Coordinates of C-alpha atoms and ligand atoms in Angstrom, one line a residue:
M1 CA -25.1 18.1 6.5
K2 CA -22.1 17.8 4.4
F3 CA -20.2 21.0 4.6
T4 CA -18.7 22.1 7.8
I5 CA -16.1 24.5 9.0
S6 CA -13.2 22.2 10.0
T7 CA -11.3 23.2 13.1
K8 CA -8.6 21.0 11.6
K9 CA -7.5 23.5 9.0
V10 CA -6.4 25.9 11.6
H11 CA -5.3 23.2 13.9
P12 CA -1.7 23.8 15.1
Y13 CA -2.9 27.3 16.1
R14 CA -6.1 26.1 17.5
K15 CA -5.5 27.2 21.0
A16 CA -3.7 30.5 20.2
F17 CA -6.4 31.5 17.7
T18 CA -9.6 30.6 19.4
P19 CA -10.9 34.1 18.6
L20 CA -10.1 33.5 15.0
L21 CA -12.0 30.2 15.2
T22 CA -15.0 31.9 16.8
A23 CA -14.9 34.4 13.9
L24 CA -14.9 31.6 11.4
F25 CA -17.9 30.0 13.1
L26 CA -19.6 33.4 12.9
I27 CA -18.9 33.7 9.2
A28 CA -20.1 30.1 8.9
G29 CA -23.3 31.2 10.5
V30 CA -23.7 34.1 8.0
T31 CA -23.0 31.7 5.1
G32 CA -25.7 29.3 6.3
I33 CA -23.7 26.8 8.3
E34 CA -25.4 26.6 11.7
A35 CA -24.1 25.0 14.7
A36 CA -26.0 21.7 14.7
E37 CA -28.4 20.7 17.5
Y38 CA -27.6 17.3 19.1
D39 CA -29.5 15.5 21.8
P40 CA -27.0 15.5 24.7
N41 CA -28.5 12.0 25.6
S42 CA -27.8 10.5 22.2
K43 CA -25.7 7.4 22.3
V44 CA -22.1 7.7 21.0
Y45 CA -19.5 4.9 20.5
C46 CA -16.0 5.1 21.9
D47 CA -13.0 4.0 19.8
A48 CA -10.6 1.5 21.3
L49 CA -7.4 3.1 20.2
W50 CA -7.9 6.8 20.5
F51 CA -10.2 8.6 22.9
R52 CA -12.7 9.5 20.2
V53 CA -16.4 9.0 20.0
H54 CA -18.7 8.7 17.0
A55 CA -22.4 9.0 16.3
G56 CA -24.2 5.7 15.6
D57 CA -24.4 6.5 11.9
C58 CA -20.8 7.6 11.4
P59 CA -19.3 6.2 8.2
E60 CA -15.9 5.7 9.9
L61 CA -17.4 3.8 12.8
I62 CA -16.3 0.1 12.7
L63 CA -17.1 -2.8 14.9
K64 CA -20.0 -0.9 16.6
E65 CA -21.1 -4.0 18.5
E66 CA -17.7 -4.2 20.2
K67 CA -17.5 -0.7 21.4
K68 CA -18.2 1.0 24.7
T69 CA -21.0 3.6 24.6
M70 CA -21.9 6.7 26.5
T71 CA -24.1 9.7 26.0
L72 CA -22.8 12.7 23.9
E73 CA -22.9 14.8 27.0
E74 CA -20.8 12.3 29.0
A75 CA -18.3 12.1 26.2
D76 CA -18.1 15.9 26.0
K77 CA -17.6 16.1 29.8
A78 CA -14.9 13.4 29.8
G79 CA -13.0 15.4 27.2
A80 CA -13.3 12.8 24.4
R81 CA -12.6 14.0 20.8
L82 CA -16.0 14.2 19.1
G83 CA -16.4 12.9 15.6
E84 CA -12.7 13.1 14.7
S85 CA -11.0 10.6 12.5
G86 CA -7.8 10.1 10.4
Q87 CA -4.3 9.7 11.6
S88 CA -4.0 13.0 13.3
G89 CA -7.7 13.5 13.9
R90 CA -7.8 16.2 11.3
T91 CA -10.9 14.9 9.6
N92 CA -14.4 15.2 10.8
C93 CA -16.5 12.1 10.3
C94 CA -19.6 12.8 12.4
L95 CA -21.1 15.1 15.1
M96 CA -20.4 18.0 12.8
G97 CA -21.2 21.4 14.1
Y98 CA -21.6 20.2 17.6
N99 CA -20.5 23.0 20.0
R100 CA -18.6 21.3 22.8
K101 CA -19.2 22.6 26.3
Y102 CA -16.0 21.2 28.0
P103 CA -12.4 21.2 27.0
V104 CA -10.8 18.2 25.3
M105 CA -8.7 16.0 27.5
E106 CA -4.9 16.3 27.1
I107 CA -2.6 13.3 27.3
P108 CA -2.3 12.5 31.0
D109 CA 1.1 12.3 32.7
D110 CA 0.7 8.6 33.4
A111 CA -0.1 7.7 29.8
F112 CA 2.2 4.9 28.7
G113 CA 4.1 5.5 25.5
V114 CA 7.3 4.9 23.5
A115 CA 10.5 6.9 23.2
Q116 CA 11.7 7.0 19.6
V117 CA 15.4 7.1 18.9
M118 CA 16.1 10.1 16.6
K119 CA 19.0 10.5 14.1
K120 CA 20.1 13.3 16.4
G121 CA 18.9 15.3 19.3
P122 CA 16.7 14.1 22.2
L123 CA 14.4 11.1 22.1
K124 CA 10.8 11.7 21.0
W125 CA 8.0 10.4 23.0
H126 CA 4.8 9.1 21.3
L127 CA 1.7 7.2 22.1
S128 CA 2.3 3.8 20.6
G129 CA -0.4 4.2 17.9
C130 CA 1.1 7.3 16.4
H131 CA 1.5 7.2 12.6
R132 CA 4.6 9.4 12.6
F133 CA 7.0 6.7 13.7
V134 CA 7.5 3.0 13.6
P135 CA 7.9 1.6 17.1
K136 CA 10.9 -0.7 17.4
S137 CA 11.1 -3.4 20.0
N138 CA 14.4 -2.0 21.2
Y139 CA 12.8 1.4 22.1
A140 CA 12.0 2.2 25.7
R141 CA 8.4 2.1 27.0
L142 CA 7.7 4.8 29.6
T143 CA 5.0 7.2 30.8
K144 CA 4.7 10.8 29.6
K145 CA 6.0 12.1 32.9
E146 CA 9.0 9.8 32.9
A147 CA 9.7 10.9 29.3
L148 CA 9.5 14.6 30.2
D149 CA 11.6 14.1 33.3
S150 CA 14.3 12.5 31.2
G151 CA 14.4 15.2 28.6
C152 CA 12.3 13.6 25.8
R153 CA 10.4 15.8 23.4
I154 CA 6.7 15.1 23.0
C155 CA 5.4 14.4 19.5
D156 CA 3.2 17.3 18.2
H157 CA 1.0 14.9 16.3
C158 CA 0.3 12.9 19.5
V159 CA -0.6 16.1 21.4
E160 CA -2.9 17.1 18.6
R161 CA -4.6 13.7 18.4
G162 CA -5.0 13.3 22.1
P163 CA -5.1 10.4 24.6
S164 CA -5.1 6.7 23.7
N165 CA -7.2 4.0 25.2
S166 CA -4.9 1.0 24.6
I167 CA -1.2 0.1 24.5
I168 CA 0.7 -2.4 22.5
S169 CA 0.5 -5.8 24.1
D170 CA 3.6 -7.8 25.1
E171 CA 2.9 -10.2 22.2
G172 CA 2.5 -7.2 19.9
W173 CA 5.8 -5.8 21.1
K174 CA 7.6 -8.9 20.0
L175 CA 6.2 -8.5 16.5
L176 CA 7.8 -5.1 16.0
P177 CA 11.0 -4.6 14.0
S178 CA 14.2 -3.9 15.9
D179 CA 17.2 -1.8 15.2
N180 CA 19.3 -4.5 16.8
S181 CA 18.7 -7.2 14.2
A182 CA 22.1 -8.6 13.3
P183 CA 23.7 -6.7 10.5
M184 CA 25.5 -8.9 7.9
A185 CA 28.8 -8.5 9.7
G186 CA 32.0 -8.8 7.7
R187 CA 30.3 -9.1 4.3
E188 CA 30.7 -6.6 1.6
P189 CA 28.5 -7.7 -1.2
T190 CA 29.1 -6.6 -4.8
A191 CA 26.6 -5.8 -7.5
F192 CA 25.1 -8.8 -9.5
S193 CA 25.7 -8.9 -13.2
A194 CA 22.6 -8.4 -15.3
D195 CA 23.9 -11.1 -17.8
R196 CA 25.2 -13.9 -15.6
L197 CA 23.6 -15.4 -12.6
P198 CA 25.3 -14.8 -9.3
S199 CA 27.1 -17.6 -7.5
P200 CA 25.2 -19.9 -5.1
Q201 CA 27.1 -18.3 -2.2
E202 CA 26.0 -14.8 -3.3
I203 CA 22.4 -16.1 -3.6
E204 CA 22.5 -17.7 -0.1
F205 CA 23.8 -14.4 1.3
L206 CA 20.9 -12.6 -0.3
I207 CA 18.5 -15.1 1.2
Q208 CA 20.0 -14.5 4.6
E209 CA 19.6 -10.8 4.3
T210 CA 15.9 -11.3 3.3
L211 CA 15.3 -13.5 6.2
A212 CA 16.9 -11.0 8.6
Q213 CA 14.2 -8.5 7.7
S214 CA 11.2 -8.0 10.1
N215 CA 7.9 -9.6 9.4
G216 CA 5.3 -8.4 6.9
I217 CA 2.8 -7.5 9.7
Q218 CA 1.8 -3.9 9.3
E219 CA -0.6 -2.9 12.0
R220 CA 0.4 -2.8 15.7
H221 CA -1.1 -5.3 18.0
Y222 CA -2.7 -3.8 21.1
V223 CA -4.0 -5.2 24.4
D224 CA -7.5 -4.5 23.1
P225 CA -7.7 -6.3 19.7
V226 CA -10.3 -3.8 18.5
A227 CA -7.6 -1.1 18.7
S228 CA -5.4 -3.3 16.4
V229 CA -8.2 -3.3 13.9
E230 CA -8.7 0.4 14.1
N231 CA -4.9 0.8 13.5
F232 CA -5.2 -1.5 10.5
M233 CA -8.0 0.6 9.1
T234 CA -5.8 3.6 8.9
L235 CA -3.0 1.8 7.0
R236 CA -2.4 2.2 3.3
F237 CA -1.2 -0.7 1.3
F238 CA -1.1 0.5 -2.2
F239 CA 2.6 1.0 -2.9
P240 CA 2.8 -2.0 -1.9
V241 CA 4.2 -2.9 1.5
H242 CA 8.0 -3.1 1.1
N243 CA 8.5 -6.4 3.0
W244 CA 5.7 -8.2 1.1
L245 CA 7.3 -7.2 -2.2
D246 CA 10.8 -8.2 -1.1
F247 CA 9.6 -11.6 0.2
Y248 CA 7.5 -12.2 -3.0
K249 CA 10.3 -11.3 -5.4
A250 CA 12.9 -13.1 -3.3
Y251 CA 10.8 -16.3 -3.3
R252 CA 10.3 -16.1 -7.1
A253 CA 14.0 -15.5 -7.6
T254 CA 15.2 -18.3 -5.3
G255 CA 12.4 -20.8 -4.4
D256 CA 13.6 -20.7 -0.8
K257 CA 10.9 -22.1 1.5
R258 CA 12.0 -20.0 4.5
I259 CA 11.2 -16.9 2.5
L260 CA 7.9 -18.4 1.6
H261 CA 7.2 -18.8 5.3
K262 CA 7.9 -15.1 5.9
L263 CA 5.1 -14.4 3.4
R264 CA 3.0 -17.0 5.2
E265 CA 3.5 -15.4 8.6
S266 CA 1.9 -12.2 7.2
A267 CA -0.8 -14.1 5.3
R268 CA -1.8 -15.9 8.4
N269 CA -2.1 -12.6 10.3
Y270 CA -4.4 -11.0 7.7
D271 CA -6.4 -14.2 7.4
K272 CA -7.0 -14.2 11.1
L273 CA -8.0 -10.6 11.1
S274 CA -10.4 -11.1 8.2
V275 CA -12.1 -14.0 9.9
A276 CA -12.4 -12.3 13.3
Y277 CA -13.5 -8.9 12.0
P278 CA -15.2 -9.4 8.6
S279 CA -17.1 -6.2 8.6
A280 CA -14.0 -4.1 9.0
A281 CA -12.1 -6.3 6.5
R282 CA -14.9 -5.7 4.0
L283 CA -14.8 -2.0 4.5
K284 CA -11.1 -2.1 4.0
A285 CA -11.3 -4.2 0.8
S286 CA -14.2 -2.2 -0.7
D287 CA -11.9 -0.4 -3.1
P288 CA -8.7 -1.6 -4.9
E289 CA -6.4 0.5 -2.6
G290 CA -7.5 -1.2 0.6
L291 CA -8.0 -4.6 -1.1
A292 CA -4.2 -4.8 -1.4
Y293 CA -4.2 -5.7 2.3
M294 CA -4.7 -9.2 1.1
Y295 CA -1.5 -9.2 -0.9
S296 CA 0.4 -11.7 1.3
M297 CA -2.6 -13.9 1.5
A298 CA -3.1 -14.0 -2.2
A299 CA 0.6 -14.3 -3.0
Y300 CA 1.1 -17.2 -0.5
S301 CA -2.0 -19.1 -1.5
R302 CA -1.3 -18.7 -5.2
I303 CA 2.3 -20.0 -4.8
I304 CA 1.0 -23.1 -2.9
M305 CA -1.8 -23.8 -5.4
Q306 CA 0.6 -23.2 -8.4
S307 CA 3.1 -25.6 -6.8
G308 CA 0.3 -28.2 -6.1
K309 CA -0.9 -27.9 -9.7
K310 CA 2.6 -28.5 -11.1
D311 CA 3.5 -31.3 -8.7
I312 CA 1.0 -32.4 -6.0
N313 CA 3.9 -34.0 -4.1
S314 CA 5.6 -30.7 -3.7
I315 CA 3.1 -29.5 -1.1
T316 CA 1.8 -31.1 2.0
V317 CA -1.9 -31.7 2.8
D318 CA -1.7 -29.1 5.5
E319 CA -0.3 -26.5 3.2
L320 CA -3.0 -27.2 0.7
K321 CA -5.8 -27.0 3.3
E322 CA -4.4 -23.8 4.8
A323 CA -4.0 -22.1 1.4
E324 CA -7.5 -23.2 0.4
S325 CA -8.9 -21.8 3.6
M326 CA -7.1 -18.5 3.0
I327 CA -8.6 -18.4 -0.5
Q328 CA -12.1 -19.0 0.9
T329 CA -11.6 -16.1 3.4
M330 CA -10.7 -13.7 0.6
V331 CA -13.7 -14.9 -1.5
F332 CA -16.0 -14.4 1.5
I333 CA -14.7 -10.9 2.2
L334 CA -14.9 -9.9 -1.5
K335 CA -18.4 -11.4 -2.0
P336 CA -20.5 -8.2 -1.5
I337 CA -17.8 -6.1 -3.2
C338 CA -17.2 -8.1 -6.4
E339 CA -20.1 -10.5 -6.8
G340 CA -23.8 -10.3 -7.2
D341 CA -25.9 -8.9 -10.1
D342 CA -28.1 -6.4 -8.2
N343 CA -26.2 -3.3 -8.8
L344 CA -24.2 -3.6 -11.9
E345 CA -22.9 -0.5 -13.7
P346 CA -24.2 -0.9 -17.2
E347 CA -21.2 0.2 -19.1
M348 CA -18.6 -1.9 -17.4
G349 CA -21.0 -4.6 -16.2
I350 CA -19.4 -4.8 -12.8
P351 CA -20.7 -3.6 -9.4
H352 CA -21.3 0.1 -9.3
G353 CA -19.0 0.8 -6.4
L354 CA -16.0 -0.6 -8.2
A355 CA -16.9 1.0 -11.5
D356 CA -17.1 4.4 -9.9
D357 CA -13.9 3.8 -8.1
F358 CA -12.1 2.7 -11.2
R359 CA -13.0 6.0 -12.9
S360 CA -11.8 8.2 -10.1
R361 CA -8.9 6.7 -8.1
A362 CA -5.3 7.4 -9.3
F363 CA -4.0 4.4 -11.2
N364 CA -1.0 4.1 -8.9
R365 CA -3.3 3.7 -5.9
A366 CA -5.4 0.9 -7.5
L367 CA -3.0 -1.2 -9.5
N368 CA -1.5 -3.2 -6.6
G369 CA -5.1 -4.1 -5.4
I370 CA -6.0 -5.1 -9.0
G371 CA -2.9 -7.2 -9.1
T372 CA -3.8 -8.8 -5.8
L373 CA -7.3 -9.7 -7.1
A374 CA -5.6 -11.2 -10.2
M375 CA -3.4 -13.3 -8.0
L376 CA -6.5 -14.5 -6.1
T377 CA -8.1 -15.3 -9.5
A378 CA -5.1 -17.4 -10.5
A379 CA -5.1 -19.1 -7.1
L380 CA -8.7 -20.1 -7.6
E381 CA -8.0 -21.5 -11.1
D382 CA -5.1 -23.5 -9.7
L383 CA -7.2 -24.7 -6.8
Q384 CA -9.9 -25.9 -9.2
A385 CA -7.2 -27.8 -11.2
V386 CA -5.7 -29.3 -8.0
T387 CA -9.1 -30.4 -6.7
D388 CA -10.6 -31.2 -10.1
S389 CA -13.7 -29.1 -9.4
Q390 CA -15.6 -26.2 -11.1
E391 CA -17.0 -24.9 -7.8
Y392 CA -15.4 -21.4 -8.1
Q393 CA -16.0 -20.8 -11.8
P394 CA -18.7 -18.1 -11.4
T395 CA -16.4 -16.3 -8.9
I396 CA -13.4 -16.7 -11.2
D397 CA -15.5 -15.3 -14.2
R398 CA -16.5 -12.3 -12.2
Y399 CA -13.0 -11.5 -10.9
R400 CA -11.7 -11.8 -14.4
K401 CA -14.4 -9.4 -15.6
V402 CA -13.5 -6.9 -12.8
V403 CA -9.7 -7.1 -13.6
G404 CA -10.4 -6.9 -17.3
E405 CA -12.6 -3.9 -17.0
Y406 CA -9.9 -2.2 -14.9
I407 CA -7.3 -2.8 -17.5
K408 CA -9.6 -1.7 -20.3
H409 CA -10.3 1.5 -18.5
W410 CA -6.6 2.2 -17.8
F411 CA -5.9 1.7 -21.5
S412 CA -8.7 4.1 -22.4
I413 CA -7.0 6.9 -20.6
G414 CA -3.3 6.0 -21.2
H415 CA -1.9 5.7 -24.7
I416 CA 0.5 3.5 -26.6
C417 CA 3.0 5.9 -28.0
T418 CA 4.7 5.3 -31.3
K419 CA 7.1 8.3 -31.1
L420 CA 9.9 6.6 -29.3
R421 CA 13.1 5.8 -31.2
N422 CA 12.9 2.1 -30.5
G423 CA 9.5 0.5 -30.3
E424 CA 6.3 1.5 -28.6
G425 CA 5.8 3.0 -25.2
Y426 CA 3.0 3.4 -22.7
F427 CA 2.1 6.7 -21.0
Y428 CA -0.7 7.6 -18.6
P429 CA -1.6 10.5 -16.3
Y430 CA -1.1 10.8 -12.6
S431 CA -4.8 11.2 -11.9
Q432 CA -8.0 10.9 -13.8
G433 CA -9.4 14.4 -14.4
G434 CA -12.4 13.3 -16.3
G435 CA -13.4 15.1 -19.5
D436 CA -11.8 15.0 -22.9
I437 CA -8.1 14.4 -23.2
P438 CA -6.5 16.6 -26.0
E439 CA -4.7 14.7 -28.7
V440 CA -1.8 15.8 -30.9
N441 CA -0.3 13.5 -33.5
G442 CA -2.0 10.5 -32.1
C443 CA -0.6 11.2 -28.6
R444 CA -2.7 12.1 -25.6
L445 CA -1.6 15.2 -23.7
Y446 CA -2.2 15.1 -19.9
G447 CA -2.4 17.8 -17.3
R448 CA 0.2 15.9 -15.4
S449 CA 1.9 12.8 -16.5
E450 CA 2.6 10.0 -14.0
D451 CA 5.8 10.7 -12.1
V452 CA 8.6 8.2 -12.1
G453 CA 8.1 7.2 -8.5
H454 CA 4.4 6.4 -8.9
Y455 CA 5.0 4.7 -12.2
S456 CA 7.4 2.4 -10.4
H457 CA 4.7 1.6 -7.7
S458 CA 2.1 0.9 -10.4
L459 CA 4.5 -1.4 -12.1
Q460 CA 4.5 -3.7 -9.1
G461 CA 0.8 -4.4 -9.6
V462 CA 1.3 -4.6 -13.4
M463 CA 3.9 -7.3 -12.7
L464 CA 1.3 -9.4 -10.9
L465 CA -1.1 -9.0 -13.8
Y466 CA 1.6 -10.1 -16.2
E467 CA 2.3 -13.2 -14.1
T468 CA -1.3 -14.2 -13.7
L469 CA -3.7 -13.0 -16.4
P470 CA -1.6 -11.8 -19.4
E471 CA -4.4 -12.6 -21.8
L472 CA -6.3 -9.5 -20.3
G473 CA -3.7 -7.2 -21.9
I474 CA -0.7 -7.1 -19.7
D475 CA 1.4 -9.3 -22.0
D476 CA 4.9 -9.5 -23.3
G477 CA 4.2 -6.7 -25.8
F478 CA 2.8 -4.4 -23.1
M479 CA 5.7 -5.1 -20.7
T480 CA 8.1 -4.3 -23.5
A481 CA 6.3 -1.0 -24.1
V482 CA 6.7 -0.2 -20.4
A483 CA 10.4 -1.1 -20.5
N484 CA 10.8 1.2 -23.6
T485 CA 9.0 4.0 -21.8
I486 CA 11.2 3.8 -18.6
Y487 CA 14.3 3.5 -20.7
Y488 CA 13.4 6.5 -22.7
N489 CA 12.6 8.5 -19.5
A490 CA 15.8 7.5 -17.8
T491 CA 18.1 8.3 -20.8
T492 CA 16.5 11.2 -22.7
K493 CA 16.7 14.8 -21.5
I494 CA 13.8 17.0 -22.3
K495 CA 13.4 20.7 -22.2
V496 CA 11.5 21.9 -19.1
K497 CA 11.2 25.7 -18.6
G498 CA 14.1 26.3 -21.0
K499 CA 16.4 23.8 -19.3
N500 CA 17.5 20.4 -20.7
M501 CA 16.9 17.8 -18.0
L502 CA 15.9 14.2 -17.2
S503 CA 12.3 14.5 -16.2
G504 CA 10.8 13.2 -13.0
Y505 CA 7.6 12.8 -14.9
V506 CA 7.0 10.1 -17.5
D507 CA 6.1 12.4 -20.4
C508 CA 5.9 11.0 -23.9
P509 CA 8.0 12.8 -26.6
T510 CA 4.9 14.7 -27.9
Q511 CA 4.0 15.7 -24.4
A512 CA 7.6 16.7 -23.7
R513 CA 7.6 18.9 -26.8
E514 CA 4.1 20.4 -26.5
N515 CA 3.4 20.7 -22.8
P516 CA 6.0 19.1 -20.5
T517 CA 4.8 18.3 -17.0
T518 CA 6.2 21.0 -14.8
G519 CA 3.9 21.1 -11.7
G520 CA 6.4 21.3 -8.8
H521 CA 9.0 19.7 -11.0
L522 CA 10.6 16.6 -9.8
K523 CA 14.3 16.2 -10.6
G524 CA 14.9 13.2 -12.7
G525 CA 14.3 10.5 -10.1
S526 CA 17.1 8.6 -8.5
A527 CA 19.5 6.4 -10.5
A528 CA 19.3 2.7 -10.0
N529 CA 15.6 2.6 -9.1
A530 CA 15.3 -1.2 -8.3
R531 CA 11.6 -1.3 -8.8
F532 CA 12.2 -1.0 -12.6
Y533 CA 14.9 -3.7 -12.8
M534 CA 12.4 -6.5 -13.6
L535 CA 12.1 -4.7 -17.0
Q536 CA 15.6 -6.1 -17.9
A537 CA 13.6 -9.2 -18.9
F538 CA 12.1 -7.1 -21.7
R539 CA 15.1 -5.0 -22.7
D540 CA 18.7 -6.1 -22.3
D541 CA 19.9 -2.6 -21.7
M542 CA 17.4 -1.7 -19.0
I543 CA 19.5 -1.7 -15.9
D544 CA 22.3 0.1 -17.7
G545 CA 19.8 2.7 -18.8
L546 CA 18.5 3.2 -15.3
C547 CA 22.1 3.8 -14.2
D548 CA 23.0 5.9 -17.3
R549 CA 23.2 9.2 -15.3
V550 CA 25.9 8.1 -12.8
S551 CA 29.5 6.9 -13.3
R552 CA 30.2 3.2 -13.7
Q553 CA 31.8 3.2 -10.3
K554 CA 28.8 4.9 -8.7
A555 CA 26.5 2.4 -10.4
A556 CA 28.4 -0.5 -9.1
E557 CA 28.1 0.9 -5.6
L558 CA 24.4 1.4 -5.9
N559 CA 23.9 -2.0 -7.4
A560 CA 25.6 -3.6 -4.5
G561 CA 22.6 -2.6 -2.4
F562 CA 20.2 -5.2 -1.1
E563 CA 17.3 -4.0 -3.1
Q564 CA 19.3 -3.7 -6.3
R565 CA 20.8 -7.2 -6.0
L566 CA 17.4 -8.7 -5.2
A567 CA 15.8 -6.9 -8.1
T568 CA 18.6 -7.9 -10.5
L569 CA 18.2 -11.6 -9.5
H570 CA 14.4 -11.2 -9.8
A571 CA 14.8 -9.9 -13.4
F572 CA 16.4 -13.3 -14.3
Y573 CA 13.2 -14.9 -13.0
M574 CA 11.0 -12.6 -15.1
K575 CA 13.1 -13.5 -18.2
A576 CA 12.9 -17.2 -17.5
L577 CA 9.1 -16.8 -16.9
R578 CA 8.8 -15.3 -20.4
A579 CA 10.2 -18.5 -21.8
D580 CA 8.3 -20.9 -19.5
R581 CA 5.0 -19.6 -18.3
S582 CA 4.7 -22.5 -15.8
L583 CA 7.9 -21.5 -13.9
I584 CA 7.2 -20.9 -10.3
H585 CA 10.6 -19.8 -9.1
L586 CA 14.1 -19.5 -10.6
G587 CA 15.4 -22.3 -8.3
E588 CA 13.8 -24.7 -10.8
K589 CA 16.3 -23.5 -13.4
M590 CA 19.4 -23.6 -11.2
Ligands
ZN601 ZN1 -17.3 9.6 13.4
ZN602 ZN1 3.6 10.8 17.8
ZN603 ZN1 2.8 9.8 -27.1

């Protein structure tokens, strides 16, 4: 039974509009959706994080063997949420059409939660698993009653989602970021030049700022570890995670080992999770969006292997062993997803699940996962060089095939555009509509071009492909086309609905003339978008172009920001990498 009337759609008004809901169910009856019959004695599985139960065949049910069970009737009576999933419980995953006989349980007064400090107004109390806030280790932990008595507001999403079965452990609490981390007192950094390397002092200060950031561990750690895994399963890693990206770029830009160890801390966390809960990890990694959870593992182990290949004395035996073990974990997790010949899609020659996903998922949601797989591929190649073996060659060949097919597919939808003033550009749509894409003058016209923000996220995955497997198409020429594209977008006003403006969508000149993207028009994107600064390595005027719309003074202010300084320094690494493909970090050139 696929289709169901979801109570979620009417959710915030669920209580007030029960009669409406009843009416909807009646309509549902008329249109053929019957309340389903369920055996009250059938076994259901209780989640560890939220008070939700699932049927045994629910697709969202993970770690079944670890879960408490009860009968459906017992769960109903206890007030459990039945067959709800998602961050707010707005999706139905199973037990659809079940008519509950008892009310759902509200959050009890003695439930233990966290008071979020708001920009203004009273504190907001949440259960610690709530997706609407990031708990900080300096926040107060208290019960709902204590919160109400002290004037806190209660989070609406928490009320909607209902009670929790676990709380963050004391160890987990220490992993959380804090608002109290020491600010860089007394320092007022200035913008880095795009032409001249900053001084060693300025670089050291940037390193200190990077090290002052919290760790790259994304899920919360609960008293019940299964709850931590459930929290992990709801996370999305595709943009990619800010800290991972900062640590990665900062390491490439400086070679500082302490930063590499920040990446390792996160890598160890995900390695441990994957080894302890492989079935959940496999479910997460089964598409390129979730696969990006391995980003810090792949980045760290690649850097170690790359270093070992260049100079075996630059890494310790323990580092080599640990990185090898992480690589083996990733290969093990990805085995049923990427390997095997039983279910190959004939056109792409890769597993069906991946091929189908490649054709449907928005590119910006897949590219960081594809980039992660490319890093793993390069790590395996380096590992083989270090250990002088061919053991992983079939796996390497398959990963290369998967990454190559993805790029080929992306290129078959996007287009290299020759209509820019200086050189070629690369344009692609936000989502894949399927069907024929109209062409005018050799340009493809999309229903909605990629927007600037998502283009910048995609670029972070593209960067990994450029660094690791450029022979598959993401080479100097392609990166230059991307740089030309973003430069054009940042500096050329187009006419949208009669107004000349910088577009928030990356429309090519033909698209801009024939059919500019207007859907909920984004204003031109912010100046000084640091995610594009790496393109300075492919166009000397890139950073200037990205700041073209603001005054010089404003640009200097923006470029003094941490992200901008880091990205400017990282652009030097990218430029040096172009000249020396074996370069591991910019520190080698300093
Ligand atoms: Zn379910
Ligand atoms: Zn909340
Ligand atoms: Zn074009």
